[in-house]
Coordinates of C-alpha atoms and ligand atoms in Angstrom, one line a residue:
X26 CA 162.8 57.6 -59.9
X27 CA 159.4 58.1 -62.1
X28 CA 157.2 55.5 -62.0
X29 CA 157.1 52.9 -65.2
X30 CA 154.0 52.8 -67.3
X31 CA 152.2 50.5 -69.2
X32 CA 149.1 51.3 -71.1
X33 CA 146.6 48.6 -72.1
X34 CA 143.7 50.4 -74.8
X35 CA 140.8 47.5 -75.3
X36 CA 139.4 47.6 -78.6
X37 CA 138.3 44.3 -79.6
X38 CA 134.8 44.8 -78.9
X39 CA 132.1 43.9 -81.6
X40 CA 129.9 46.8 -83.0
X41 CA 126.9 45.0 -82.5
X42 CA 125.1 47.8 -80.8
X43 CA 126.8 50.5 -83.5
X44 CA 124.9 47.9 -85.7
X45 CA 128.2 48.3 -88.2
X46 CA 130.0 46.4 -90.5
X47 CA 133.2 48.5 -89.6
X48 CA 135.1 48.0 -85.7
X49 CA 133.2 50.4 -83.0
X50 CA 137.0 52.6 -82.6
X51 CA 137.1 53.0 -86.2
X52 CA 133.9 55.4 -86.2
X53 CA 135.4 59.3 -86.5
X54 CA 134.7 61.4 -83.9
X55 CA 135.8 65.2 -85.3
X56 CA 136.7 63.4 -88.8
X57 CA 139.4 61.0 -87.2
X58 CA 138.9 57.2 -85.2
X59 CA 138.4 57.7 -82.2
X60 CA 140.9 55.1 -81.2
X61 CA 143.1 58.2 -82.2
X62 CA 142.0 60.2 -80.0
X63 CA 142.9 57.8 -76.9
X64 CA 146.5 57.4 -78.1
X65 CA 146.4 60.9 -78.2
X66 CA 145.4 61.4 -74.7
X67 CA 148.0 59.0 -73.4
X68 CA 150.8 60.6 -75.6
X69 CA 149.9 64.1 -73.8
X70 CA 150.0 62.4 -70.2
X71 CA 153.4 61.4 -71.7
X72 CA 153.1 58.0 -71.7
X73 CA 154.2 56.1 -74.4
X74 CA 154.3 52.3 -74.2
X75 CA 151.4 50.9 -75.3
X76 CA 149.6 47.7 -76.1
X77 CA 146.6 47.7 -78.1
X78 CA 144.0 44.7 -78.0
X79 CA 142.2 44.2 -81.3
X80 CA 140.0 42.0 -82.6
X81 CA 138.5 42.3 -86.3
X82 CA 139.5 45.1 -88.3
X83 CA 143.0 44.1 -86.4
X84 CA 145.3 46.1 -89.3
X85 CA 143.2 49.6 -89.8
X86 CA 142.8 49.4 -85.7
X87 CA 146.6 48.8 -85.3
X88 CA 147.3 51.7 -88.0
X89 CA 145.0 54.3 -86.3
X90 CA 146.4 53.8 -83.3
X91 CA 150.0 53.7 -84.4
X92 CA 150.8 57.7 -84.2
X93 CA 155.1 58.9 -84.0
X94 CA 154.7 59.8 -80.3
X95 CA 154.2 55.9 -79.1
X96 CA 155.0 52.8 -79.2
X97 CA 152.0 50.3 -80.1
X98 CA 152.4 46.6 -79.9
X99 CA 148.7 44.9 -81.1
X100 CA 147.9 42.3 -79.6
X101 CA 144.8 39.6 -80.8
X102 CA 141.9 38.8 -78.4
X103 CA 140.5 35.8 -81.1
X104 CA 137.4 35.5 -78.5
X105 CA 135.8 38.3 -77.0
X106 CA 135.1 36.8 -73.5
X107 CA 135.1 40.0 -71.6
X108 CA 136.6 43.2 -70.7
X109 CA 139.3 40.9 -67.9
X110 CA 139.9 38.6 -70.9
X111 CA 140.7 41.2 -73.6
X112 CA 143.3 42.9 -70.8
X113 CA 145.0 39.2 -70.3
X114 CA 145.3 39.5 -74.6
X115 CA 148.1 41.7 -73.4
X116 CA 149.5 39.5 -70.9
X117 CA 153.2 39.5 -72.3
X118 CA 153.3 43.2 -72.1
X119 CA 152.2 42.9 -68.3
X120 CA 154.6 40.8 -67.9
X121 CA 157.6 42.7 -69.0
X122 CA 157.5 44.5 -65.6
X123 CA 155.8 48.0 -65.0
X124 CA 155.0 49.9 -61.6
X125 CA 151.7 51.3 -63.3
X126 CA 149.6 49.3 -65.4
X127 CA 146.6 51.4 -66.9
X128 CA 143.4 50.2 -68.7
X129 CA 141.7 52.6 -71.1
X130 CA 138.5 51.5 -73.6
X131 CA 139.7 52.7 -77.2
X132 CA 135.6 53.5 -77.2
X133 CA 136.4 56.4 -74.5
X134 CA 137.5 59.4 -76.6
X135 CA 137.0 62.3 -75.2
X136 CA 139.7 61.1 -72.3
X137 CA 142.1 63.7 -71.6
X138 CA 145.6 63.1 -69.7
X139 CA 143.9 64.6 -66.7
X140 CA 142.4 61.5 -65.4
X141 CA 145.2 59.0 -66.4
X142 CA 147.5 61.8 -64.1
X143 CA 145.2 60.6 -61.2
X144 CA 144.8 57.6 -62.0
X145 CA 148.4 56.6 -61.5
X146 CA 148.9 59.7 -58.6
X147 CA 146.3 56.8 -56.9
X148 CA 149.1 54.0 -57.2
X149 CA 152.0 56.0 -56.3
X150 CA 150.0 56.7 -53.2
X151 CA 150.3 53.1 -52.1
X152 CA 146.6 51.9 -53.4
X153 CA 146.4 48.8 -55.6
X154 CA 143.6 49.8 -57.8
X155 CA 142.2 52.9 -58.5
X156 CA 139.3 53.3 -60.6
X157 CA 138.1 56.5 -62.3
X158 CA 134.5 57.0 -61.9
X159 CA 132.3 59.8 -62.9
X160 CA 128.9 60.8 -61.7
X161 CA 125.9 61.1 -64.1
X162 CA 122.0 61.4 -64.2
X163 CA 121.5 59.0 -66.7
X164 CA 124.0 55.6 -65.5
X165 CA 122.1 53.1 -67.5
X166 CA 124.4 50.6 -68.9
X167 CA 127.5 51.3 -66.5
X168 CA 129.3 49.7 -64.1
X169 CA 128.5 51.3 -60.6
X170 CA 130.7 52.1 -57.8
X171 CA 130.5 50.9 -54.5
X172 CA 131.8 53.1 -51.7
X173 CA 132.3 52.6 -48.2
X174 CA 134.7 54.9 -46.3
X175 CA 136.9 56.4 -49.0
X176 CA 137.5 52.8 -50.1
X177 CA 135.8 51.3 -53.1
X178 CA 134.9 48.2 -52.2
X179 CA 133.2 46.8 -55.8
X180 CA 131.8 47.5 -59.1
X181 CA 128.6 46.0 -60.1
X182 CA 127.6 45.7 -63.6
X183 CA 124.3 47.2 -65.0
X184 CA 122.7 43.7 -65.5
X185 CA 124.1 42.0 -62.2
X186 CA 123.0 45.3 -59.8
X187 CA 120.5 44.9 -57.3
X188 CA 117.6 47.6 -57.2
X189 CA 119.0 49.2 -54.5
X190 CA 122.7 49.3 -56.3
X191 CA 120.7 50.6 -59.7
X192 CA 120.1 53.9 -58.2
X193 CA 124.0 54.6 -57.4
X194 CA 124.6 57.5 -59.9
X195 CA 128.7 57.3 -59.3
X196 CA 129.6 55.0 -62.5
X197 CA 132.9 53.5 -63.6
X198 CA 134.5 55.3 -66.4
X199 CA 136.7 52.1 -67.7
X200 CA 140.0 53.4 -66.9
X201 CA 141.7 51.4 -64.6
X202 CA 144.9 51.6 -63.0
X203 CA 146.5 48.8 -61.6
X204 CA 149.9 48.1 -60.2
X205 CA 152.0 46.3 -62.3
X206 CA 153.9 44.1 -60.1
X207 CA 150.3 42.8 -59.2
X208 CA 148.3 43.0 -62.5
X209 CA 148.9 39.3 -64.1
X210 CA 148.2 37.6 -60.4
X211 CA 145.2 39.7 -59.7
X212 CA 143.8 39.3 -63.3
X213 CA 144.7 35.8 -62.9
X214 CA 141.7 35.0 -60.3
X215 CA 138.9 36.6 -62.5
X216 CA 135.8 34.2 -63.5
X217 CA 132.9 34.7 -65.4
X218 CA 130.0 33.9 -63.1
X219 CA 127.9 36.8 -64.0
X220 CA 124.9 38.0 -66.1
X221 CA 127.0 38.3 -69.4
X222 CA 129.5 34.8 -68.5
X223 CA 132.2 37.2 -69.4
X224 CA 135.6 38.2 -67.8
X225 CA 135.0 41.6 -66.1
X226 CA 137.5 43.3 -65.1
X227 CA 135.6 45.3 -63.0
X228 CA 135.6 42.0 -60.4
X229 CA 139.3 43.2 -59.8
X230 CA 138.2 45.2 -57.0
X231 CA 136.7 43.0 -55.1
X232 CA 139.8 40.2 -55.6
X233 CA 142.4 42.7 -54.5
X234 CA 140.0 43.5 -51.6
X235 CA 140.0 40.3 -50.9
X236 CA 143.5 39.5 -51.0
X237 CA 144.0 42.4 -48.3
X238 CA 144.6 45.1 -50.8
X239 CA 143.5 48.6 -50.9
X240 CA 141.6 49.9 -54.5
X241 CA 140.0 53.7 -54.8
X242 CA 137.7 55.5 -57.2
X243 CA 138.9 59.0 -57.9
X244 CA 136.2 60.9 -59.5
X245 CA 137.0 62.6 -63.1
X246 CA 134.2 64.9 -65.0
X247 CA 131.6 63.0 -66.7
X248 CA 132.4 64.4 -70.4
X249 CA 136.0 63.1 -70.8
X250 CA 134.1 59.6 -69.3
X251 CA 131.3 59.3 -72.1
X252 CA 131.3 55.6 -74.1
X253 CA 129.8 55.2 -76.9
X254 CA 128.3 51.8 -77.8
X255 CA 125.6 53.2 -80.3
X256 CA 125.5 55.8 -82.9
X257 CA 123.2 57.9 -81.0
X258 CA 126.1 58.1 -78.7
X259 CA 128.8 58.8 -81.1
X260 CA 126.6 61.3 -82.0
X261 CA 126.4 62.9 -78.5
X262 CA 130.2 62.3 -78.3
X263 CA 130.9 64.5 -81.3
X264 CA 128.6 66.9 -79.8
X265 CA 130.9 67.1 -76.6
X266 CA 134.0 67.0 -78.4
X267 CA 132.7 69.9 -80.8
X268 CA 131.7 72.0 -77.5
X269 CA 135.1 71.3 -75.8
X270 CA 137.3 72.3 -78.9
X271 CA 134.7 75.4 -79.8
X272 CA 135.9 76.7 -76.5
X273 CA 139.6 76.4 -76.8
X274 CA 139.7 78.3 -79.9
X275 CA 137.3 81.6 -78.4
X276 CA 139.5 81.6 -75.7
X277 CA 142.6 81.2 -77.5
X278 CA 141.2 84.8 -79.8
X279 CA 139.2 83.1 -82.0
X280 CA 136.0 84.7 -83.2
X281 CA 132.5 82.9 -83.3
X282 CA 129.7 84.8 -83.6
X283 CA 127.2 81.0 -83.7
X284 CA 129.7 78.5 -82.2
X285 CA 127.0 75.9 -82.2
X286 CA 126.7 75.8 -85.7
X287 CA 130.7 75.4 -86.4
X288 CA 131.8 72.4 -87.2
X289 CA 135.6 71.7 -86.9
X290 CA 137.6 68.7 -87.5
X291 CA 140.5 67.5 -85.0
X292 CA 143.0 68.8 -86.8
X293 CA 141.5 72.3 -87.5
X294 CA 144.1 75.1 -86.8
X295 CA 142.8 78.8 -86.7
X296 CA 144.6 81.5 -85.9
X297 CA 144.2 84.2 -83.1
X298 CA 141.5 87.1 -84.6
X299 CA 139.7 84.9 -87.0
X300 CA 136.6 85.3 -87.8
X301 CA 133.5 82.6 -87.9
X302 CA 130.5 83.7 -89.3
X303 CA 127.5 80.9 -88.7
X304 CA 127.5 77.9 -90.2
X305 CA 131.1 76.6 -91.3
X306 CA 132.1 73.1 -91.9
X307 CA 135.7 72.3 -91.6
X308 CA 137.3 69.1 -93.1
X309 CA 140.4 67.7 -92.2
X310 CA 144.1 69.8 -92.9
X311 CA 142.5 73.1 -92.6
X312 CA 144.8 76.0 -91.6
X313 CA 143.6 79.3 -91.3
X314 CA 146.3 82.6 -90.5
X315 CA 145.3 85.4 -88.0
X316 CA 142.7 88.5 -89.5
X317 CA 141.1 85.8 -92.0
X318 CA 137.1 85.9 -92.1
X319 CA 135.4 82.7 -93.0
X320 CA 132.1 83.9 -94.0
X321 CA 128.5 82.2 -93.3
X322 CA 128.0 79.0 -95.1
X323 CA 131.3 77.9 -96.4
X324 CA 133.1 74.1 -96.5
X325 CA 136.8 74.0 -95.9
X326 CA 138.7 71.1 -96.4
X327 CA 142.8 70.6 -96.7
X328 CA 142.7 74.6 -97.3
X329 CA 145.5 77.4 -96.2
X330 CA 144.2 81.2 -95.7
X331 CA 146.7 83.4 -94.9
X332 CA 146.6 86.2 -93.1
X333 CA 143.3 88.7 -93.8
X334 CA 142.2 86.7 -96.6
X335 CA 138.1 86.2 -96.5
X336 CA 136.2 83.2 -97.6
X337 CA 132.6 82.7 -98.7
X338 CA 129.3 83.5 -97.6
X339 CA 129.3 80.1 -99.5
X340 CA 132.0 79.6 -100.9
X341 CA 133.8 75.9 -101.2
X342 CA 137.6 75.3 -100.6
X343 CA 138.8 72.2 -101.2
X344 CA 142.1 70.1 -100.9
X345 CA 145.3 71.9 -102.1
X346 CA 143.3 75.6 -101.8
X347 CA 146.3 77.9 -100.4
X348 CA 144.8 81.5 -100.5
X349 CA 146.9 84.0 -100.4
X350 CA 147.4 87.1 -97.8
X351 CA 144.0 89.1 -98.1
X352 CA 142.9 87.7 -101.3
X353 CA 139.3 87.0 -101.4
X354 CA 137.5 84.0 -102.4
X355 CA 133.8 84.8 -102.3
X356 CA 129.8 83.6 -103.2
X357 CA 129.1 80.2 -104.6
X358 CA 133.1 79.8 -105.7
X359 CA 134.9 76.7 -105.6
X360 CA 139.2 76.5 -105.3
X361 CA 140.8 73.3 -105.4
X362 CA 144.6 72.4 -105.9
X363 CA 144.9 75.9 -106.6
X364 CA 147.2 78.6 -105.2
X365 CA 145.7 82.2 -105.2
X366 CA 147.7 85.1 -105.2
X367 CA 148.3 87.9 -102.5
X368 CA 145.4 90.0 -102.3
X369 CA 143.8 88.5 -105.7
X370 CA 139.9 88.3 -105.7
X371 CA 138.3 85.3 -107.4
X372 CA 134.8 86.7 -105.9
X373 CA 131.6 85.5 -107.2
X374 CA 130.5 82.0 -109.0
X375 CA 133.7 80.5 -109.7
X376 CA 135.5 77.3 -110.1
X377 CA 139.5 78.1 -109.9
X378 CA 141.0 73.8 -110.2
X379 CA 144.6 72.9 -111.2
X380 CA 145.8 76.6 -111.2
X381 CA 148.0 79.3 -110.2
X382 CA 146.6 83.1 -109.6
X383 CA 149.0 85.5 -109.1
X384 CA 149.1 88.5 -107.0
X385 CA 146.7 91.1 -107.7
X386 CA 145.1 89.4 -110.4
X387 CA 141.0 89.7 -110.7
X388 CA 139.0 86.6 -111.9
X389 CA 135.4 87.8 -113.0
X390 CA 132.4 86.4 -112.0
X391 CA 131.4 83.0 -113.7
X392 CA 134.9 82.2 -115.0
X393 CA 135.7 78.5 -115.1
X394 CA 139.4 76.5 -115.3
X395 CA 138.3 73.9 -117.4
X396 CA 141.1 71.8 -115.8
X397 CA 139.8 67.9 -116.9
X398 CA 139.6 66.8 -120.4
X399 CA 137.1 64.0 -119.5
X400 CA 141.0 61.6 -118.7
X401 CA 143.6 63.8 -117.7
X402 CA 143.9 66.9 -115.4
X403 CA 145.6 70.5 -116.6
X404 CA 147.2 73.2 -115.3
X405 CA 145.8 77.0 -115.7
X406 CA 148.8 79.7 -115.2
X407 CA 147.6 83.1 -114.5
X408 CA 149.9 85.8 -113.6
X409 CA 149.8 88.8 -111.2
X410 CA 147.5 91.8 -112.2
X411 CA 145.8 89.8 -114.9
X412 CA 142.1 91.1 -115.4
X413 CA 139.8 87.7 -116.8
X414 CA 136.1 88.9 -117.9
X415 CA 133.2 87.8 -116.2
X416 CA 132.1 84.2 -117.7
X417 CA 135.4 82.9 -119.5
X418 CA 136.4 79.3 -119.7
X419 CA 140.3 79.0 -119.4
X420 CA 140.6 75.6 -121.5
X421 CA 143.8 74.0 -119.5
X422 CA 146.4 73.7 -120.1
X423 CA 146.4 77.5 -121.1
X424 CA 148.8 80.3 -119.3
X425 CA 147.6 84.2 -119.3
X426 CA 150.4 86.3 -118.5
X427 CA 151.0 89.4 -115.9
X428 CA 148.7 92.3 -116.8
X429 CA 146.8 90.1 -119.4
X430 CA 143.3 90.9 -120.3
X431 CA 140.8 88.7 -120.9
X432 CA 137.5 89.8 -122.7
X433 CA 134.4 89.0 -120.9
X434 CA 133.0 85.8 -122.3
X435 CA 136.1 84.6 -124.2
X436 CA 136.6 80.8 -124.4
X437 CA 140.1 80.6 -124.3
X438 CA 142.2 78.0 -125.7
X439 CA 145.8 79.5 -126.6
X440 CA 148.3 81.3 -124.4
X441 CA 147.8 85.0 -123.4
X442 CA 150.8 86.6 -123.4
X443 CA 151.8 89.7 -120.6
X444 CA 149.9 92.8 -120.9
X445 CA 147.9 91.2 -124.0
X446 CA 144.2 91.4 -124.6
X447 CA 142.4 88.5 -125.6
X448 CA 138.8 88.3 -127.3
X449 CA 137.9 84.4 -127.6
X450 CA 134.4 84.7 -128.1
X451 CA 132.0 85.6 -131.2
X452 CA 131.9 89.2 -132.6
X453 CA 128.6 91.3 -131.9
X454 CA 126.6 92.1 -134.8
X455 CA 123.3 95.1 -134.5
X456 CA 121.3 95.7 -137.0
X457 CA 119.5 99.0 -136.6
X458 CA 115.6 99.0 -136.6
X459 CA 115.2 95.3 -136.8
X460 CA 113.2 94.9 -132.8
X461 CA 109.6 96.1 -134.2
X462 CA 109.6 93.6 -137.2
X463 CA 111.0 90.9 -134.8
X464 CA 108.0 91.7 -132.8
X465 CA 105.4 92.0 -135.1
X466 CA 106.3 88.6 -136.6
X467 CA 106.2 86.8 -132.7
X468 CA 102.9 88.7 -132.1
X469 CA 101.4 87.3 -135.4
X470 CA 102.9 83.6 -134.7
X471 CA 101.3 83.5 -131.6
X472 CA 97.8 84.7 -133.0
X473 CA 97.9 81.8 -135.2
X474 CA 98.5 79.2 -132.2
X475 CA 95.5 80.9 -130.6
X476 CA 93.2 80.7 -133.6
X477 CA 94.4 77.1 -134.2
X478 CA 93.4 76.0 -130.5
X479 CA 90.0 77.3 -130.5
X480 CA 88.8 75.4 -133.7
X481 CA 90.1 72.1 -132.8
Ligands
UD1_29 C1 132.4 48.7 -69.4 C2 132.6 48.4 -67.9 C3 131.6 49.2 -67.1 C4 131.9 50.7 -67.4 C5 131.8 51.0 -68.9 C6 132.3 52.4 -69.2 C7 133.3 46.0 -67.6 C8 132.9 44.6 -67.3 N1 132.3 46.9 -67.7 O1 131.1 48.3 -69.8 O2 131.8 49.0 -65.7 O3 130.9 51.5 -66.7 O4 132.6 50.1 -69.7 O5 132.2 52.7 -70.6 O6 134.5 46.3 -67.8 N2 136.4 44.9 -75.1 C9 137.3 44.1 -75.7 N3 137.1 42.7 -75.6 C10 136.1 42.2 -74.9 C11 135.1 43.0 -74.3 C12 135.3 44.4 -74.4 O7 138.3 44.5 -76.2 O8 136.0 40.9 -74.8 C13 136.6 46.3 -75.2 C14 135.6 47.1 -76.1 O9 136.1 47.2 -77.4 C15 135.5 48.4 -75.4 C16 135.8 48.2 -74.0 O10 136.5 46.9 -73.9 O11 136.4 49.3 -76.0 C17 134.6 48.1 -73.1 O12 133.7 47.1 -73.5 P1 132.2 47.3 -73.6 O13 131.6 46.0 -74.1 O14 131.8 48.5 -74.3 O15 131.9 47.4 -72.0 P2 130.6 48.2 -71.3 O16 129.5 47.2 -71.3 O17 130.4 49.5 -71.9
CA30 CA1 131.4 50.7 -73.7

């Protein structure tokens, strides 16, 4: 019969050293909390019972954890009195009877189901505890492990290590399995003589060792390990998470000619045979089909491409932009809420809000939908094969029909009907001859402001 599973994700810490007014596993890693990302992890090691310790922030913790593919209870820790004490938070859940009991810190994101796989593989062997530790050059701050004959024998905290047990590189990661049948007894017997006076549950080991008990480290890569306590490490943790999800997409046929300077958000889907030129920035809801190019310098956020279509250099898509199959959408152009036809070119200086473009249909350079009257929003309706001059406002709520033209320039204000041309801009007057006694009069102006400034 598979093995039962209970997971336990501590997230009542303060953010003192985030030096925040918002909870630590509310900070975005990717553009999301990274408390999401931890459920995520334990959703794709398919497990789905889960009890969440909170602190401050309880509700927006509770609702960024709270995803369709597990079940959260939140539970309060009122005093944060340690790592042991925030578990024991839980302590009903323990209670309702699981073979696997596993520990994660919702300030862990980078987790992956990898290591909660081995981490209960360890129980189901027979141990008691198994710890999953990681090694690193740099282990200031963590917990270290102590190893004596394939058995790990304790963890010392940072502060409480001797000089000798400061230079053990092999750290605990703060995922913890324990088994279930054992965990409220075991957690039971935890004190808080120690550097901080808190309940560590990192003193487990020793208590099961104790009690005749067998606990293991198995040893999980460094990256999915990473905590983040300040913002220089959230930082570093976005870095790592940028890196990881970079590499997916190449190898899933994704084009980056500058990786390093893409920036993608958690949910960012792209297609096999796109494109990345340097420099993109992708928001959250971003969906782009296979054969699109994103050109150099563009911002995407809550945008579709379809198929072929190209974006940018510089160019801005905002929420609701859903560009059509090779349309283009080029320099210094902004789309938002706005559907743009199949194969339609909106291509330089433009901002296309509120509207429909239809198929075809070529938007000069400069033209604005001037969608907001200062209090209300409105809708511009273009149809396919339209032809709109280079620098025309389109005053919404305004239609232009299929195969309308639009003289350069126009302001337009009134509907365009299909296969119309519309002027909506002052007539051209030339008077012939008139430039030399223009001239002459300027030259003669200026002679006087001369004249004037020397005799003052
Ligand atoms: C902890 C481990 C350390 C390990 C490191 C890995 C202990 C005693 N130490 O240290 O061995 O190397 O993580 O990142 O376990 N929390 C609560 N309530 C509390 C205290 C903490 O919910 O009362 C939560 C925090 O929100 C956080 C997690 O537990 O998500 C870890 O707490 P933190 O204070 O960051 O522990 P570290 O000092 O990093
Ligand atoms: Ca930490």
């Amino acid at each position: 019969m598979e093995r039962t599973c209970l997971a336990i994700i501590l997230a009542a810490g303060e953010s003192t050293r985030m030096k925040s007014a918002t909870s630590k596993v509310l900070h975005p890693v990717a553009g999301r909390p990274m408390i999401s990302h931890v459920v995520d992890a334990l959703a794709s090691a398919s497990i789905s019972d889960v009890a969440l310790v909170v602190g401050r922030d309880a509700d927006a913790v509770s609702a960024a954890a709270t995803t369709d593919e597990v079940a959260v209870t939140s539970f309060l820790q009122k005093e944060r009195l340690g790592t042991a004490h925030a578990v024991l938070a839980a302590r009903e859940a323990i209670a309702g009877g699981y073979d696997d009991v596993l520990v994660v810190f919702g300030d862990t994101p980078l987790i992956t189901a990898a290591p909660l796989k081995a981490a209960r593989d360890g129980l189901a062997a027979g141990n008691d505890v198994v710890v999953i530790g990681f090694q690193t050059a740099d282990p200031t701050g963590y917990g270290r492990l102590i190893v004596k004959d394939g058995a790990l024998v304790a963890i010392r905290e940072h502060r409480d290590a001797s000089a000798e047990e400061l230079s053990i590189t092999y750290c605990n990661g703060g995922l913890m399995a324990i088994d279930g049948r054992k965990a409220l007894d075991l957690l039971d017997r935890i004190g808080n003589a120690n550097a901080k006076g808190e309940y560590y549950l990192t003193d487990l080991v020793e208590i099961v060792r104790s009690l005749g008990g067998r606990a293991i480290a198995v040893e999980a890569p460094e990256e999915e390990l990473t905590g983040c306590n300040t913002r220089a490490e959230l930082a570093y943790i976005e870095r790592l998470w940028q890196q990881r999800r970079r590499h997916e997409l190449m190898l899933s046929g994704v084009s980056m000619i500058a990786p390093e300077t893409v920036f993608l958000s958690w949910d960012t889907a792209l297609a096999q045979d796109v494109l990345l030129e340097p420099n993109i920035v992708f928001g959250p809801g971003v969906r782009v089909e296979s054969g699109a190019v994103i050109h150099a310098f563009s911002h995407l956020e809550g945008a579709h491409v379809r198929a072929g279509a190209t974006v940018g250099p510089f160019a801005r898509l905002r929420p609701g932009a859903d560009l059509g199959a090779k349309s283009k959408v080029g320099n210094f152009c902004e789309v938002k809420n706005a559907e743009i036809g199949a194969g339609a070119k909106v291509n330089h200086l433009t901002y296309i809000g509120d509207a429909f473009v239809g198929a075809g249909s070529n938007i000069g350079a400069g033209t604005i939908t001037c969608n907001y009257d200062g209090v209300n929003k409105h809708v511009t309706h273009i149809g396919a094969n339209a032809f709109v001059g280079s620098n025309s406002s389109l005053v919404a709520p305004v239609s232009i029909g299929d195969g309308a033209l639009v003289a350069s320039g126009s302001v337009v204000t009134e509907d365009v009907p299909a296969d119309a041309v519309a002027f909506g801009r002052a007539r051209q007057e030339v008077k012939p001859g008139r430039a030399p006694i223009l001239r002459e009069r300027y030259e003669a102006e200026k002679a006087a402001r001369k004249r004037a400034r020397s005799a003052e």
